[in-house]
């Protein structure tokens, strides 16, 4: 079996650590592994499958000889992903830098695997809140054509990386001890609070996080007519995002049909047994790769409407797992 | 000034305590105060404006001689509210028992004050999640006729009373200490989790909490045509509920018009300055009486649509404050 030279840029962060876990769990065929990060992480030791690796600085030259480079996210992708591509590697990028570039495919393997074929060296990994939504909705879109999506999110602090998770832990203790709180990563207190603000505000008064869900869904569904309104909200949960979703479809889709479709949809686990209080929840989905869907019911406020509740681990399927799945797809299709 | 004999049933619970605080703050004209609760709270001492009161058992006979009885909620209302009415008092009931009874008005003073006039001894206080929604939406409904509401809630644990708040505190410490968690008040772990399930499930697979928002809004707006779909979710927040709301109106209403209307709406505080990261949040609205509205924007997924974010203290405006406001309205209208 062919093996690949794999680089990870941002190996020391929350997503970087999870990329390593997922690569190991899936036993990805790695020839050489290169762990890269910013200057201040240089020299750190990270163990992967029993071998210690020394973290090196992510530079253009570090991209030499790599087949696949997984970018955990952040500003560094902007300069380094094109450098990786220029040197013959395929960059799989978790940042938002290239997602809306018409020259760059945006891919969720369960949703639009065909789009990996037209890459030009960079493939973008969608936003975490988009990934879990499209995995749940694509099979329903195929069955009944979704015309409109209204979604409200309940997003974990892991979306802001290790710093976000540390801030929730720190603030929680501060509140318990009656100490003053000083927000750093988030604009306001996140412990025992919710914040209706993720990423920057755009001109239409939606946040960029909210608009990502619209732009990215349209791009991956190849459907500019689908209407999407999102409200993105940070909640004091460590690592799985939840979403309350109302959809309107062109053709009627009963809850029973939707459940039957989702029960066999790739990457989806149907958890919809309300008689036994079973529905998806963050604590039960954390540290897993699947998208959990439940609370499926007819939307009583419109014709041809359904309501769903969707939960997935933001660091796994929302970031690391999807990136590694793209790499596996490239291998399977002989594109690398 | 006329003074009234006031009873509080459920005086020792979270809402009961808040009823006393609100009565004191508003300096409600009380002649005699009778604090009532279940058998196990008999003999407890509660101080109100410098005087100690001994809690007595809530019985039919205890309703004798009262002008107004405030019921904090729970099953006891079913038997005792009619007893209070029979004895000439007006029962203001925070439970859901009588809300859908066509003989009982359901009242939010900012929304449908006229309905207090046709009471027959019992006036129902709406559900907390409904109250804050209708205070924010009624002025917009008057201006542009709302046809449809899609709402997702972020509800505090105070909705489950003192036990709910204690459970969040206990579980939070257990998670921090790595101890096992045993859910009691909530069906699942609530610390660092969200639970898409409040109250029991109905035949249409919505929860009763979700249906309350539909039924109660229709009743108070006197409009059975308004369509409402709610998803009610418990979040690890102590005492204010938040709601992401998408509305569709018959006439066009711009965000600017909506903001102007809400800026002068009774009981509403507009907090919508995204340039300075100002929007409503639970920690900033707790322990206040108003309904906070922000994140107002045009809904890009439909014509004539608006998106709003609404926050209010569940125990105050969502329960105690609204009940006392109904009592004040009765006094003002000479109905007691």
XYZ file of C-alpha atoms in Angstrom, chain A residues 23-329:
307
model
C -4.932 9.960 11.647
C -3.843 7.317 14.175
C -7.341 5.918 14.699
C -7.872 5.610 10.948
C -4.337 4.258 10.574
C -3.742 6.681 7.713
C -0.885 5.418 5.490
C 1.913 7.771 6.557
C 5.472 7.473 5.265
C 6.932 10.540 6.975
C 5.160 12.823 9.403
C 6.168 16.467 9.805
C 4.699 18.427 12.693
C 4.786 22.178 12.221
C 3.674 25.177 14.226
C 4.590 28.766 15.003
C 8.010 29.821 16.280
C 7.027 29.621 19.938
C 6.173 25.902 19.708
C 9.503 24.992 18.084
C 11.169 22.052 19.800
C 8.042 20.704 21.491
C 7.857 16.920 21.476
C 4.683 15.173 20.322
C 4.262 11.424 20.315
C 2.476 9.779 17.392
C 1.944 6.014 17.412
C 4.869 5.407 19.725
C 7.362 7.712 18.030
C 8.413 11.118 19.325
C 8.340 13.963 16.816
C 9.986 17.343 17.309
C 7.782 20.264 16.278
C 9.437 22.477 13.691
C 8.567 25.958 12.467
C 6.025 26.172 9.647
C 7.877 27.837 6.745
C 7.487 27.624 2.951
C 10.573 25.381 2.802
C 9.049 23.023 5.347
C 6.442 22.157 2.698
C 9.096 20.537 0.500
C 8.585 16.851 -0.120
C 5.116 16.639 1.409
C 2.177 14.957 -0.342
C -0.593 16.165 1.945
C -0.521 19.106 4.353
C -3.304 19.424 6.895
C -3.731 23.007 8.117
C -5.426 23.190 11.516
C -6.626 26.747 10.873
C -5.694 30.351 11.455
C -3.981 33.107 9.501
C -0.918 31.063 8.542
C -2.877 29.173 5.868
C -3.057 32.267 3.694
C 0.643 32.261 2.906
C 1.580 28.638 3.486
C -1.236 26.711 1.773
C -0.306 28.197 -1.642
C 3.350 27.405 -0.880
C 2.422 23.787 -0.171
C 0.443 23.620 -3.419
C 3.286 25.222 -5.377
C 5.604 22.504 -4.089
C 3.306 19.729 -5.288
C 1.470 18.943 -2.062
C -2.279 19.085 -1.577
C -3.201 21.499 1.205
C -6.338 20.612 3.161
C -7.143 23.839 4.945
C -9.333 24.265 7.981
C -9.229 28.090 7.931
C -11.860 30.213 6.199
C -9.252 31.833 3.878
C -10.000 29.899 0.683
C -13.527 28.634 1.292
C -15.236 31.199 -0.925
C -12.559 31.155 -3.644
C -14.213 29.794 -6.812
C -10.902 28.084 -7.634
C -10.936 26.106 -4.385
C -13.316 23.222 -3.721
C -15.031 23.161 -0.321
C -15.679 19.556 0.639
C -17.553 17.390 3.088
C -17.019 13.816 1.875
C -20.598 12.719 2.689
C -22.004 15.737 0.829
C -19.976 16.635 -2.273
C -17.127 14.111 -2.718
C -17.093 14.841 -6.473
C -15.637 18.293 -5.820
C -12.226 16.958 -4.763
C -11.529 16.208 -8.418
C -11.166 19.814 -9.556
C -8.761 20.967 -6.837
C -5.707 22.986 -7.831
C -3.587 22.160 -4.806
C -5.865 23.503 -2.084
C -9.054 21.959 -0.708
C -10.971 23.886 1.933
C -12.545 22.292 4.993
C -15.838 24.037 5.860
C -16.727 25.797 9.072
C -17.609 23.452 11.936
C -21.199 24.651 12.269
C -21.738 24.192 8.523
C -20.273 20.682 8.355
C -22.670 19.088 10.804
C -25.636 20.906 9.277
C -24.929 19.790 5.700
C -24.214 16.183 6.689
C -27.690 16.086 8.230
C -29.472 18.074 5.507
C -27.924 16.848 2.243
C -29.858 13.550 2.184
C -33.082 15.493 2.827
C -32.157 18.031 0.130
C -31.641 15.177 -2.340
C -35.014 13.710 -1.416
C -37.198 16.809 -1.303
C -35.147 19.903 -2.307
C -34.668 22.278 0.596
C -35.728 25.832 -0.216
C -35.073 27.539 3.108
C -33.125 26.873 6.305
C -33.529 28.720 9.613
C -30.890 27.613 12.103
C -29.952 28.641 15.627
C -26.706 27.285 16.986
C -25.499 26.328 20.465
C -21.739 26.364 19.894
C -19.096 24.951 22.200
C -16.079 26.947 23.363
C -13.749 24.547 21.536
C -14.557 26.582 18.429
C -12.156 29.120 19.916
C -9.469 26.463 20.396
C -7.620 25.503 23.554
C -7.856 29.092 24.787
C -11.631 28.923 24.571
C -11.781 25.725 26.585
C -9.356 27.055 29.187
C -11.390 30.250 29.497
C -14.581 28.325 30.245
C -12.762 26.241 32.869
C -11.139 29.287 34.467
C -14.266 31.428 34.506
C -16.401 28.603 35.868
C -14.103 28.316 38.879
C -14.028 32.102 39.260
C -17.820 32.286 39.347
C -17.994 29.449 41.884
C -15.422 31.208 44.080
C -17.098 34.589 43.686
C -14.035 36.054 41.968
C -14.003 38.764 39.321
C -13.987 37.624 35.707
C -11.840 39.081 32.971
C -12.882 37.918 29.490
C -9.956 37.310 27.117
C -10.831 34.924 24.307
C -14.528 35.756 24.268
C -15.983 39.273 24.211
C -17.944 38.631 27.416
C -18.256 36.148 30.277
C -19.004 32.683 28.871
C -19.356 30.709 32.133
C -23.079 30.349 32.976
C -23.885 32.720 30.095
C -24.644 32.597 26.367
C -23.175 35.045 23.838
C -25.040 35.720 20.552
C -21.871 36.707 18.759
C -19.251 34.541 17.024
C -16.682 36.065 14.652
C -17.031 39.630 13.319
C -20.192 41.451 12.267
C -20.855 41.898 8.541
C -22.632 44.787 6.836
C -25.997 43.010 6.934
C -25.674 42.711 10.758
C -25.276 38.947 10.608
C -21.952 37.714 11.985
C -19.388 36.146 9.677
C -20.007 32.834 11.481
C -23.689 33.083 10.527
C -22.916 34.007 6.928
C -20.419 31.143 6.615
C -23.308 28.746 7.185
C -25.188 30.367 4.296
C -22.299 30.781 1.831
C -20.773 27.364 2.460
C -24.043 25.449 2.246
C -24.885 27.128 -1.058
C -21.425 26.315 -2.417
C -21.435 22.647 -1.386
C -25.056 22.063 -2.459
C -24.280 23.826 -5.775
C -27.475 25.750 -5.193
C -27.435 29.541 -4.924
C -31.218 29.637 -4.554
C -31.334 27.947 -1.173
C -32.114 30.574 1.473
C -30.402 30.385 4.843
C -30.710 32.482 7.992
C -28.489 31.573 10.937
C -28.134 32.853 14.481
C -24.824 31.691 15.943
C -24.588 31.568 19.711
C -21.755 30.532 22.026
C -22.816 28.384 25.000
C -20.828 27.113 28.010
C -20.225 23.643 26.592
C -16.720 22.267 26.009
C -16.661 20.653 22.616
C -19.797 19.733 20.688
C -21.999 22.116 18.740
C -25.795 21.767 18.699
C -28.192 23.239 16.150
C -31.965 23.771 16.075
C -32.905 23.676 12.393
C -36.188 24.457 10.604
C -36.275 23.545 6.916
C -38.842 24.114 4.182
C -38.791 21.733 1.242
C -40.213 21.857 -2.270
C -41.712 18.387 -2.023
C -43.432 17.128 1.105
C -41.247 15.032 3.372
C -42.899 13.430 6.367
C -40.951 13.047 9.628
C -41.122 9.282 9.092
C -39.569 9.578 5.630
C -36.888 11.925 6.957
C -36.061 9.495 9.759
C -35.842 6.569 7.324
C -33.514 8.573 5.064
C -31.293 9.748 7.926
C -31.141 6.283 9.521
C -29.091 5.106 6.549
C -27.342 8.359 5.642
C -23.525 8.320 5.644
C -21.954 9.828 8.746
C -25.296 10.259 10.489
C -26.546 8.577 13.654
C -30.258 8.935 14.253
C -31.000 9.447 17.968
C -34.723 10.030 18.043
C -36.486 8.046 20.715
C -38.352 10.678 22.711
C -40.387 8.055 24.570
C -37.117 7.153 26.290
C -35.757 10.728 26.446
C -33.205 9.978 23.754
C -32.038 12.834 21.526
C -28.609 14.138 20.595
C -26.670 16.066 23.254
C -23.159 17.545 23.369
C -21.842 15.444 26.266
C -22.830 12.220 24.513
C -21.431 13.131 21.093
C -18.091 14.507 22.218
C -15.022 12.596 21.055
C -16.890 10.844 18.228
C -16.858 11.325 14.451
C -20.549 11.184 13.592
C -23.325 13.737 13.232
C -26.250 13.009 15.559
C -29.787 13.938 14.489
C -33.000 13.842 16.489
C -36.148 15.697 17.585
C -37.379 15.304 14.002
C -40.938 16.583 13.668
C -43.260 18.291 11.235
C -42.899 22.075 11.439
C -46.383 23.145 12.511
C -45.736 26.722 11.376
C -45.538 26.043 7.618
C -46.383 23.624 4.837
C -43.605 21.221 3.839
C -41.547 22.019 6.907
C -39.463 19.904 9.233
C -37.658 20.669 12.482
C -34.445 18.873 13.482
C -31.855 18.950 16.258
C -28.287 18.233 15.149
C -25.214 17.698 17.336
C -21.604 16.857 16.481
C -18.161 17.181 18.008
C -16.834 20.481 16.725
C -13.164 19.439 16.861
C -13.767 15.997 15.321
C -16.319 16.027 12.486
C -16.383 19.827 12.614
C -12.660 20.060 11.883
C -10.099 17.239 12.212
C -12.189 14.244 11.145
C -13.532 15.988 8.054
C -10.019 17.040 7.010
C -8.686 13.490 7.381
C -11.722 12.135 5.515
C -10.855 14.478 2.634
C -7.305 13.063 2.687
C -8.700 9.513 2.636
C -10.952 10.442 -0.278
